[in-house]
Coordinates of C-alpha atoms and ligand atoms in Angstrom, one line a residue:
M1 CA -10.2 4.4 -0.9
F2 CA -8.7 4.7 -4.4
K3 CA -10.5 2.7 -7.1
K4 CA -7.7 2.6 -9.6
I5 CA -3.9 2.9 -9.3
L6 CA -1.2 3.0 -12.0
I7 CA 1.8 0.8 -11.1
A8 CA 4.9 2.4 -12.7
N9 CA 7.1 -0.6 -12.5
R10 CA 7.6 -4.1 -13.9
G11 CA 8.8 -7.6 -12.7
E12 CA 8.0 -9.1 -9.3
I13 CA 7.4 -5.8 -7.5
A14 CA 4.7 -4.7 -10.0
I15 CA 2.9 -8.0 -9.4
R16 CA 3.4 -7.9 -5.6
I17 CA 1.8 -4.4 -5.6
M18 CA -1.0 -5.7 -7.8
R19 CA -1.8 -8.5 -5.4
T20 CA -2.5 -6.1 -2.6
C21 CA -4.5 -3.8 -4.8
R22 CA -6.7 -6.7 -5.9
E23 CA -7.2 -7.7 -2.2
M24 CA -8.2 -4.1 -1.5
G25 CA -10.6 -4.0 -4.5
I26 CA -8.4 -1.5 -6.4
D27 CA -8.1 -1.8 -10.2
T28 CA -4.6 -1.7 -11.6
V29 CA -3.1 -0.1 -14.7
V30 CA 0.4 -0.9 -15.9
V31 CA 2.7 0.5 -18.5
Y32 CA 5.2 -1.6 -20.4
S33 CA 7.9 -1.6 -23.0
T34 CA 7.9 -3.4 -26.3
A35 CA 10.3 -5.9 -24.8
D36 CA 7.8 -6.7 -22.1
K37 CA 4.7 -7.6 -24.3
E38 CA 4.5 -11.0 -22.8
A39 CA 5.6 -10.0 -19.3
L40 CA 3.5 -11.3 -16.3
H41 CA 2.7 -7.8 -15.0
V42 CA 1.1 -7.0 -18.4
Q43 CA -0.9 -10.2 -18.3
M44 CA -2.1 -9.7 -14.7
A45 CA -3.1 -6.0 -14.6
T46 CA -6.6 -4.8 -15.2
E47 CA -5.3 -2.7 -18.0
A48 CA -1.9 -2.5 -19.7
Y49 CA -0.4 0.1 -22.1
C50 CA 2.7 -0.1 -24.2
I51 CA 4.6 3.2 -23.9
G52 CA 7.9 2.7 -25.7
G53 CA 11.0 0.8 -26.5
P54 CA 13.0 -1.6 -24.3
M55 CA 15.4 1.0 -22.9
V56 CA 14.1 2.3 -19.6
K57 CA 14.6 5.9 -20.7
D58 CA 12.1 5.2 -23.5
S59 CA 9.5 3.5 -21.4
Y60 CA 9.7 2.9 -17.6
L61 CA 11.4 6.2 -17.0
N62 CA 9.2 8.2 -19.5
Q63 CA 7.5 10.3 -16.9
Q64 CA 5.2 12.2 -19.3
A65 CA 4.0 9.0 -21.0
I66 CA 3.3 7.4 -17.7
L67 CA 1.4 10.4 -16.4
T68 CA -0.7 10.6 -19.6
I69 CA -1.7 7.0 -19.3
A70 CA -2.6 7.5 -15.6
L71 CA -4.8 10.6 -16.4
A72 CA -6.4 9.1 -19.5
T73 CA -7.4 5.9 -17.7
G74 CA -8.8 7.6 -14.7
C75 CA -6.2 6.5 -12.1
E76 CA -6.2 8.3 -8.8
A77 CA -2.7 7.4 -7.7
I78 CA 0.7 6.1 -8.9
H79 CA 2.7 3.5 -7.1
P80 CA 6.4 3.6 -8.2
G81 CA 7.6 0.3 -6.7
Y82 CA 11.4 0.3 -6.1
G83 CA 14.2 1.4 -8.5
L84 CA 13.1 3.2 -11.7
L85 CA 11.1 6.4 -10.7
S86 CA 10.6 5.5 -7.1
E87 CA 13.1 7.9 -5.7
R88 CA 12.8 10.6 -8.3
A89 CA 11.6 13.8 -6.6
D90 CA 10.8 15.4 -9.9
F91 CA 8.4 12.5 -10.7
A92 CA 6.7 12.7 -7.4
H93 CA 6.3 16.4 -7.9
L94 CA 4.9 16.0 -11.4
V95 CA 2.4 13.4 -10.2
T96 CA 1.2 15.7 -7.4
E97 CA 1.0 18.7 -9.7
S98 CA -1.2 16.8 -12.0
G99 CA -3.7 16.2 -9.2
L100 CA -2.8 12.6 -8.7
V101 CA -1.5 11.0 -5.5
F102 CA 2.1 9.7 -5.4
I103 CA 2.3 6.7 -3.2
G104 CA 5.4 7.6 -1.3
P105 CA 6.8 10.5 0.7
K106 CA 6.5 14.1 -0.5
A107 CA 8.8 15.3 -3.3
E108 CA 10.6 17.6 -0.8
T109 CA 11.3 14.6 1.5
I110 CA 12.6 12.4 -1.3
S111 CA 14.8 15.2 -2.5
A112 CA 16.2 16.0 1.0
L113 CA 16.9 12.3 1.9
G114 CA 17.9 11.3 -1.6
D115 CA 20.9 13.6 -1.4
K116 CA 22.9 11.4 1.0
A117 CA 25.4 14.0 2.0
N118 CA 22.4 16.3 2.9
A119 CA 20.7 13.4 4.8
R120 CA 23.8 12.9 6.9
S121 CA 23.7 16.6 7.9
M122 CA 20.0 16.4 8.7
M123 CA 20.5 13.4 10.9
Q124 CA 23.5 14.8 12.6
A125 CA 21.4 17.9 13.5
A126 CA 18.7 15.6 14.8
G127 CA 21.1 13.8 17.1
V128 CA 21.2 10.5 15.1
P129 CA 24.7 9.1 15.1
V130 CA 26.4 9.3 11.7
I131 CA 29.7 7.9 10.5
P132 CA 32.6 10.4 10.9
G133 CA 33.2 12.0 7.5
S134 CA 32.9 15.1 5.5
D135 CA 30.4 17.9 6.2
G136 CA 28.5 17.7 3.0
P137 CA 30.2 17.0 -0.4
V138 CA 33.9 17.4 -1.2
D139 CA 35.1 19.1 -4.4
N140 CA 38.2 17.1 -5.1
A141 CA 40.7 14.4 -4.1
E142 CA 42.8 16.8 -2.0
E143 CA 39.8 17.7 0.2
A144 CA 39.0 14.0 0.6
L145 CA 42.6 13.4 1.6
E146 CA 42.4 16.1 4.3
I147 CA 39.3 14.5 5.7
G148 CA 40.9 11.0 5.5
K149 CA 43.9 12.3 7.5
K150 CA 41.6 13.6 10.2
I151 CA 39.3 10.6 10.6
G152 CA 41.8 7.9 9.6
F153 CA 41.9 5.5 6.7
P154 CA 40.3 3.4 5.3
I155 CA 37.7 5.8 4.0
L156 CA 34.8 5.4 1.6
L157 CA 34.0 7.8 -1.2
K158 CA 30.3 7.8 -1.7
A159 CA 28.0 9.5 -4.3
S160 CA 25.5 12.0 -2.8
A161 CA 22.9 10.8 -5.3
G162 CA 24.1 7.1 -4.9
G163 CA 22.2 3.9 -4.9
G164 CA 23.0 0.2 -5.7
G165 CA 26.6 0.7 -4.6
R166 CA 27.5 2.8 -7.6
G167 CA 29.9 5.8 -7.3
M168 CA 31.3 4.2 -4.2
R169 CA 35.1 3.5 -3.7
L170 CA 37.0 2.1 -0.8
I171 CA 40.3 3.9 -0.2
E172 CA 42.7 1.9 1.9
D173 CA 45.9 3.5 0.7
K174 CA 46.2 7.3 0.3
A175 CA 48.2 6.8 -2.9
D176 CA 45.1 5.5 -4.7
L177 CA 42.9 8.4 -3.7
R178 CA 43.2 10.6 -6.7
K179 CA 42.6 7.9 -9.2
L180 CA 39.7 6.4 -7.3
F181 CA 38.1 9.8 -6.6
L182 CA 37.9 10.5 -10.4
E183 CA 36.5 7.0 -10.9
A184 CA 33.8 7.4 -8.3
Q185 CA 33.0 10.9 -9.7
A186 CA 32.7 9.6 -13.3
E187 CA 30.6 6.6 -12.3
A188 CA 28.2 8.8 -10.2
E189 CA 28.0 11.3 -13.0
S190 CA 27.0 8.7 -15.6
A191 CA 24.7 6.7 -13.2
F192 CA 22.9 9.6 -11.5
G193 CA 23.7 12.7 -13.5
S194 CA 25.5 14.1 -10.5
G195 CA 29.2 13.5 -9.7
E196 CA 28.9 14.9 -6.2
I197 CA 31.0 12.9 -3.7
Y198 CA 31.2 12.8 0.1
V199 CA 33.4 11.0 2.4
E200 CA 32.8 8.5 5.3
K201 CA 35.1 6.6 7.4
Y202 CA 35.0 2.9 6.3
I203 CA 33.7 0.8 9.2
T204 CA 35.5 -2.5 9.0
N205 CA 33.8 -5.7 10.3
A206 CA 30.4 -4.3 10.2
K207 CA 26.9 -5.5 9.8
H208 CA 24.2 -3.7 7.7
I209 CA 21.1 -3.4 9.9
E210 CA 18.0 -1.6 8.8
F211 CA 14.6 -0.7 10.2
Q212 CA 11.4 -0.8 8.3
I213 CA 9.3 2.3 9.1
L214 CA 5.7 3.3 8.6
A215 CA 4.7 7.0 9.1
D216 CA 1.3 8.4 8.5
R217 CA 0.2 11.9 7.6
Q218 CA -1.1 12.5 11.1
G219 CA 2.3 12.1 12.7
G220 CA 2.1 8.5 13.7
V221 CA 5.4 6.6 13.3
V222 CA 6.1 3.0 14.0
H223 CA 9.0 0.6 13.1
L224 CA 8.4 -3.0 12.1
G225 CA 11.7 -4.3 13.4
D226 CA 15.1 -4.8 11.9
R227 CA 16.5 -6.7 9.0
D228 CA 20.1 -8.0 8.7
C229 CA 21.2 -7.4 5.1
S230 CA 24.9 -8.1 5.5
W231 CA 25.1 -11.1 3.1
Q232 CA 26.3 -8.9 0.3
R233 CA 28.3 -8.9 -2.9
R234 CA 29.8 -5.6 -4.1
R235 CA 27.8 -3.8 -1.4
Q236 CA 24.6 -5.3 -2.9
K237 CA 22.3 -7.5 -0.8
M238 CA 21.8 -11.1 -1.7
I239 CA 20.3 -12.8 1.4
E240 CA 18.3 -10.9 4.0
E241 CA 16.8 -12.0 7.3
T242 CA 14.8 -10.7 10.2
P243 CA 15.4 -10.5 13.1
C244 CA 19.2 -10.1 13.2
T245 CA 20.6 -12.9 15.4
T246 CA 23.4 -10.9 17.0
L247 CA 21.3 -7.8 18.1
T248 CA 20.6 -7.8 21.8
P249 CA 17.0 -6.8 22.7
K250 CA 18.4 -3.6 24.3
L251 CA 20.3 -2.6 21.2
R252 CA 17.4 -3.5 18.9
A253 CA 15.1 -1.3 21.0
E254 CA 17.6 1.6 21.0
M255 CA 18.2 1.4 17.2
G256 CA 14.5 1.2 16.6
E257 CA 13.9 4.3 18.6
M258 CA 16.7 6.0 16.7
A259 CA 15.2 5.0 13.4
I260 CA 11.9 6.6 14.4
K261 CA 13.8 9.7 15.5
A262 CA 15.5 9.9 12.1
I263 CA 12.2 9.5 10.3
K264 CA 10.4 12.1 12.4
S265 CA 13.2 14.6 11.8
A266 CA 12.5 14.3 8.0
N267 CA 8.8 14.9 8.4
Y268 CA 8.4 11.6 6.6
E269 CA 5.2 10.1 5.3
G270 CA 4.7 6.5 4.0
A271 CA 6.9 3.4 4.2
G272 CA 10.6 3.9 4.4
T273 CA 13.8 2.2 5.6
V274 CA 16.4 3.6 7.9
E275 CA 19.8 1.9 7.2
F276 CA 22.5 1.6 9.8
I277 CA 26.0 0.2 9.9
L278 CA 26.7 -1.7 13.1
D279 CA 30.3 -2.2 14.3
Q280 CA 31.7 -5.0 16.4
A281 CA 31.6 -2.8 19.5
G282 CA 27.9 -2.3 19.2
N283 CA 28.1 1.3 17.8
Y284 CA 25.6 2.0 15.2
Y285 CA 25.7 4.7 12.6
F286 CA 23.1 6.1 10.2
I287 CA 23.9 5.6 6.5
E288 CA 20.8 6.4 4.6
V289 CA 17.0 6.4 4.3
N290 CA 15.4 4.6 1.4
T291 CA 12.2 6.4 0.6
R292 CA 10.4 3.5 -1.0
I293 CA 9.3 -0.1 -0.6
Q294 CA 12.4 -2.4 -0.6
V295 CA 13.2 -5.7 -2.2
E296 CA 13.5 -7.3 1.2
H297 CA 10.2 -6.0 2.7
P298 CA 8.5 -9.4 2.6
T299 CA 10.7 -10.8 5.4
T300 CA 9.2 -8.1 7.7
E301 CA 5.7 -8.9 6.5
M302 CA 6.3 -12.6 7.3
I303 CA 7.2 -11.9 11.0
T304 CA 4.7 -9.1 11.6
G305 CA 1.7 -10.1 9.5
I306 CA 1.5 -6.5 8.2
D307 CA 1.1 -5.9 4.5
I308 CA 3.5 -3.0 3.9
V309 CA 2.1 -2.1 0.5
R310 CA -1.4 -2.0 1.9
E311 CA -0.1 0.4 4.6
Q312 CA 1.6 2.5 1.9
I313 CA -1.7 2.8 0.0
R314 CA -3.7 3.6 3.1
I315 CA -1.2 6.3 4.2
A316 CA -1.3 7.9 0.7
N317 CA -5.0 8.0 1.0
G318 CA -4.8 9.9 4.2
T319 CA -5.8 7.1 6.6
P320 CA -4.0 7.0 10.0
L321 CA -2.1 3.9 11.0
M322 CA -4.3 1.4 12.8
F323 CA -1.7 0.2 15.3
K324 CA 0.7 1.6 17.8
Q325 CA 4.3 0.5 18.3
E326 CA 3.5 -1.7 21.3
E327 CA 0.7 -3.4 19.4
I328 CA 3.0 -4.8 16.7
E329 CA 3.8 -8.5 17.3
F330 CA 6.9 -10.1 16.0
S331 CA 6.7 -13.8 15.5
G332 CA 9.4 -16.3 14.4
H333 CA 12.1 -15.7 11.8
S334 CA 12.2 -15.0 8.1
I335 CA 14.8 -15.2 5.4
E336 CA 14.8 -14.0 1.8
C337 CA 17.0 -15.2 -1.1
R338 CA 17.2 -13.2 -4.3
I339 CA 17.4 -15.5 -7.4
N340 CA 19.2 -13.8 -10.2
A341 CA 19.8 -14.8 -13.8
E342 CA 23.6 -14.6 -13.7
V343 CA 26.7 -16.7 -13.8
P344 CA 28.5 -16.3 -10.4
S345 CA 31.6 -18.1 -11.6
E346 CA 32.0 -15.6 -14.5
N347 CA 32.1 -12.5 -12.4
F348 CA 28.3 -12.6 -12.1
R349 CA 27.7 -11.7 -15.7
A350 CA 24.0 -11.5 -16.6
S351 CA 22.5 -14.6 -18.2
P352 CA 19.6 -13.5 -20.4
G353 CA 17.6 -16.1 -22.4
T354 CA 14.3 -18.1 -22.4
I355 CA 13.2 -19.8 -19.3
T356 CA 12.5 -23.3 -20.5
N357 CA 11.4 -24.8 -17.2
F358 CA 10.4 -23.2 -14.0
V359 CA 9.2 -25.0 -10.9
M360 CA 8.7 -23.0 -7.8
P361 CA 9.1 -24.5 -4.3
G362 CA 6.1 -24.5 -2.1
G363 CA 4.7 -25.8 1.1
R364 CA 4.2 -24.4 4.5
S365 CA 5.5 -20.9 5.3
V366 CA 7.0 -20.3 1.8
R367 CA 6.3 -17.2 -0.2
I368 CA 7.4 -16.7 -3.8
D369 CA 7.4 -13.2 -5.2
S370 CA 8.2 -13.7 -8.9
A371 CA 7.4 -12.6 -12.4
V372 CA 8.7 -15.5 -14.4
Y373 CA 7.0 -18.5 -16.0
P374 CA 8.0 -21.4 -18.3
G375 CA 8.6 -19.9 -21.8
C376 CA 9.1 -16.3 -20.6
E377 CA 12.0 -14.3 -22.0
I378 CA 14.7 -12.8 -19.7
T379 CA 15.9 -9.8 -21.7
P380 CA 19.1 -8.0 -21.1
Y381 CA 17.4 -4.6 -20.6
Y382 CA 16.4 -4.9 -17.0
D383 CA 17.6 -6.0 -13.6
S384 CA 18.6 -9.7 -13.4
M385 CA 16.4 -10.7 -10.5
L386 CA 14.0 -13.4 -11.4
T387 CA 12.3 -14.4 -8.2
K388 CA 12.5 -14.0 -4.5
I389 CA 12.0 -16.9 -2.1
I390 CA 10.9 -15.9 1.3
V391 CA 10.4 -18.4 4.1
H392 CA 9.1 -18.2 7.7
G393 CA 10.2 -20.4 10.5
K394 CA 9.2 -20.6 14.2
N395 CA 12.9 -19.9 14.9
R396 CA 16.1 -19.2 12.8
G397 CA 17.1 -22.9 12.5
D398 CA 13.6 -23.7 11.2
A399 CA 13.8 -20.9 8.6
L400 CA 17.3 -21.8 7.5
R401 CA 16.3 -25.5 7.0
R402 CA 13.2 -24.4 5.1
M403 CA 15.1 -22.1 2.8
R404 CA 17.7 -24.9 2.0
R405 CA 14.8 -27.2 1.2
C406 CA 13.2 -24.5 -1.1
L407 CA 16.4 -24.1 -3.0
E408 CA 16.7 -27.9 -3.5
E409 CA 13.2 -27.9 -4.9
L410 CA 13.5 -24.9 -7.2
I411 CA 14.0 -25.7 -10.9
V412 CA 15.1 -23.0 -13.3
E413 CA 16.2 -24.1 -16.8
G414 CA 17.2 -22.0 -19.8
V415 CA 19.3 -19.4 -18.0
S416 CA 22.0 -19.6 -15.4
T417 CA 21.3 -18.6 -11.9
N418 CA 22.9 -18.0 -8.5
V419 CA 20.8 -20.7 -6.8
G420 CA 23.9 -22.9 -6.2
L421 CA 25.8 -20.0 -4.6
L422 CA 22.8 -19.1 -2.4
Y423 CA 22.5 -22.8 -1.4
V424 CA 26.1 -23.2 -0.2
S425 CA 25.9 -19.8 1.4
L426 CA 23.2 -21.2 3.7
Y427 CA 25.9 -23.7 4.9
D428 CA 28.6 -21.2 5.5
L429 CA 29.6 -21.3 9.2
S430 CA 29.1 -17.6 9.7
M431 CA 25.6 -17.9 8.1
I432 CA 24.8 -20.8 10.4
K433 CA 25.9 -18.7 13.4
G434 CA 24.4 -15.5 12.1
D435 CA 27.5 -13.4 12.8
Y436 CA 28.4 -12.8 9.2
L437 CA 29.5 -9.3 8.2
T438 CA 29.1 -7.2 5.0
S439 CA 32.5 -8.5 3.8
T440 CA 32.0 -12.2 4.7
M441 CA 30.3 -13.4 1.5
E442 CA 33.0 -11.8 -0.8
E443 CA 35.8 -13.1 1.5
N444 CA 34.4 -16.6 1.2
L445 CA 33.5 -16.3 -2.5
D446 CA 36.2 -18.6 -3.8
D447 CA 35.3 -21.4 -1.4
L448 CA 31.6 -20.9 -2.0
L449 CA 32.0 -21.0 -5.8
G450 CA 34.0 -24.2 -5.4
Y451 CA 31.0 -25.9 -3.9
E452 CA 28.5 -24.1 -6.0
S453 CA 29.0 -26.0 -9.2
M454 CA 28.1 -29.2 -7.4
M455 CA 25.4 -27.7 -5.2
R456 CA 26.8 -30.2 -2.8
I457 CA 27.7 -29.9 0.8
D458 CA 29.9 -32.3 2.7
D459 CA 28.3 -34.3 5.5
E460 CA 30.1 -32.6 8.3
Q461 CA 28.7 -29.2 7.3
R462 CA 25.2 -30.7 6.6
N463 CA 25.1 -32.1 10.1
I464 CA 25.9 -28.9 11.9
K465 CA 23.1 -28.5 14.3
L466 CA 21.0 -25.4 13.7
Ligands
ADP1 P1 23.8 2.4 -1.8 O1 22.7 3.4 -1.6 O2 24.6 2.7 -3.0 O3 23.4 1.0 -1.7 P2 24.6 2.5 1.0 O4 25.0 3.7 1.7 O5 23.3 2.0 1.3 O6 24.8 2.6 -0.6 O7 25.7 1.4 1.3 C1 25.7 0.1 0.7 C2 26.6 -0.9 1.5 O8 27.9 -0.4 1.5 C3 26.2 -1.1 2.9 O9 25.2 -2.0 3.1 C4 27.6 -1.5 3.5 O10 27.9 -2.8 3.2 C5 28.5 -0.6 2.7 N1 28.8 0.7 3.4 C6 28.3 1.9 3.2 N2 28.8 2.8 3.9 C7 29.8 2.2 4.7 C8 30.7 2.7 5.7 N3 30.9 4.0 6.0 N4 31.5 1.7 6.2 C9 31.5 0.4 5.9 N5 30.6 0.0 5.0 C10 29.8 0.8 4.4

């Protein structure tokens, strides 16, 4: 097993990876920016090196600097976490070329699946259902219009290199197509350096259901169940849970097998997630594979007892998976809330500042993945996520009640957060039933924000039996 790993990330995910490394007896090296001198990942790592200024391009995306530190400190592997360099095939390639191990899939796989238009074609060829849309990228609005006429509106313009909902535009009316096409293209170009756009039919009233996969180098592939990530704002996840309440056992098994088929067709290695859109009629369609650890992975760990980061490291070290599909046991229910430093009522603008007080919830079956502490500075340079709260319950009602209790307990002072909004979300009727869709949270936003300022729920709602 590796003795020393460089973690090319920051925040809660750097710490989460470090925890597993420590349990495995692996030393950790981190890099940091001048803005992160006091950051928790710097304090907790075995060794930490400052590599540049606050802007990610000067530090956390500085591939050469990261590699130099890894080589100079005798690291054997690099874990990229999520975001930042995690889905950069050129980085994976550079790491491997330097004789180190990249903890993730091969560069070719990242590149093939990272091009989402290409991934669609690959999956189609492998017999995985994809959403009706363009065969590969489209060159202009006229071409998108032709496809829209064929498959029917609404359509979604998506960036081939996309992520985080950027470069995506919903077209409900043909008249808006040209303008929105240019917008999507420009946004994709500036976010990803590629303005390539493809078209998918927009599936209305849908759920986002994904499957966590582990694939070893020897060809072993298992899935660790589904996650319902439909509680979204601007196509970004806010609350995730597993298992999805509305999936029948039959559909779950079928989708799980399809996810494995998708992964096998990509000759995949490591941990990954196959994302699907599920419509009201029970049809499911592939949307993408995320070739990295995901923010919401702890929910899966809570119900399976499997440490996904440990499996990533073992796979990267060439060790075969220790379990078969039928040996994976699923127990109870898990929910995750993402706590962000933002002001929901002001269009979710970021809320940087100094955390003056921070008290985490605790108790039975509660997991906190966090990188903040009283006195720490939340700078405007990075993602606004402060902390994740993950709970486990013997069933869904138990988990929901526990999460509500956790949010009541949590104290964050010095910056604004979305805690109130998350709290009232847990009382939304569709959340209580579990039948919420990807559009539900935004549709109910005004109501939710109305309650949010008070973080108060009326008695009728509070007494709905879970
Ligand atoms: P990104 O990689 O930018 O996050 P995804 O392809 O994963 O983009 O999609 C993000 C979200 O956008 C999904 O969870 C879903 O809510 C919505 N979405 C994506 N494609 C479709 C589609 N064809 N129809 C309906 N909703 C979609």
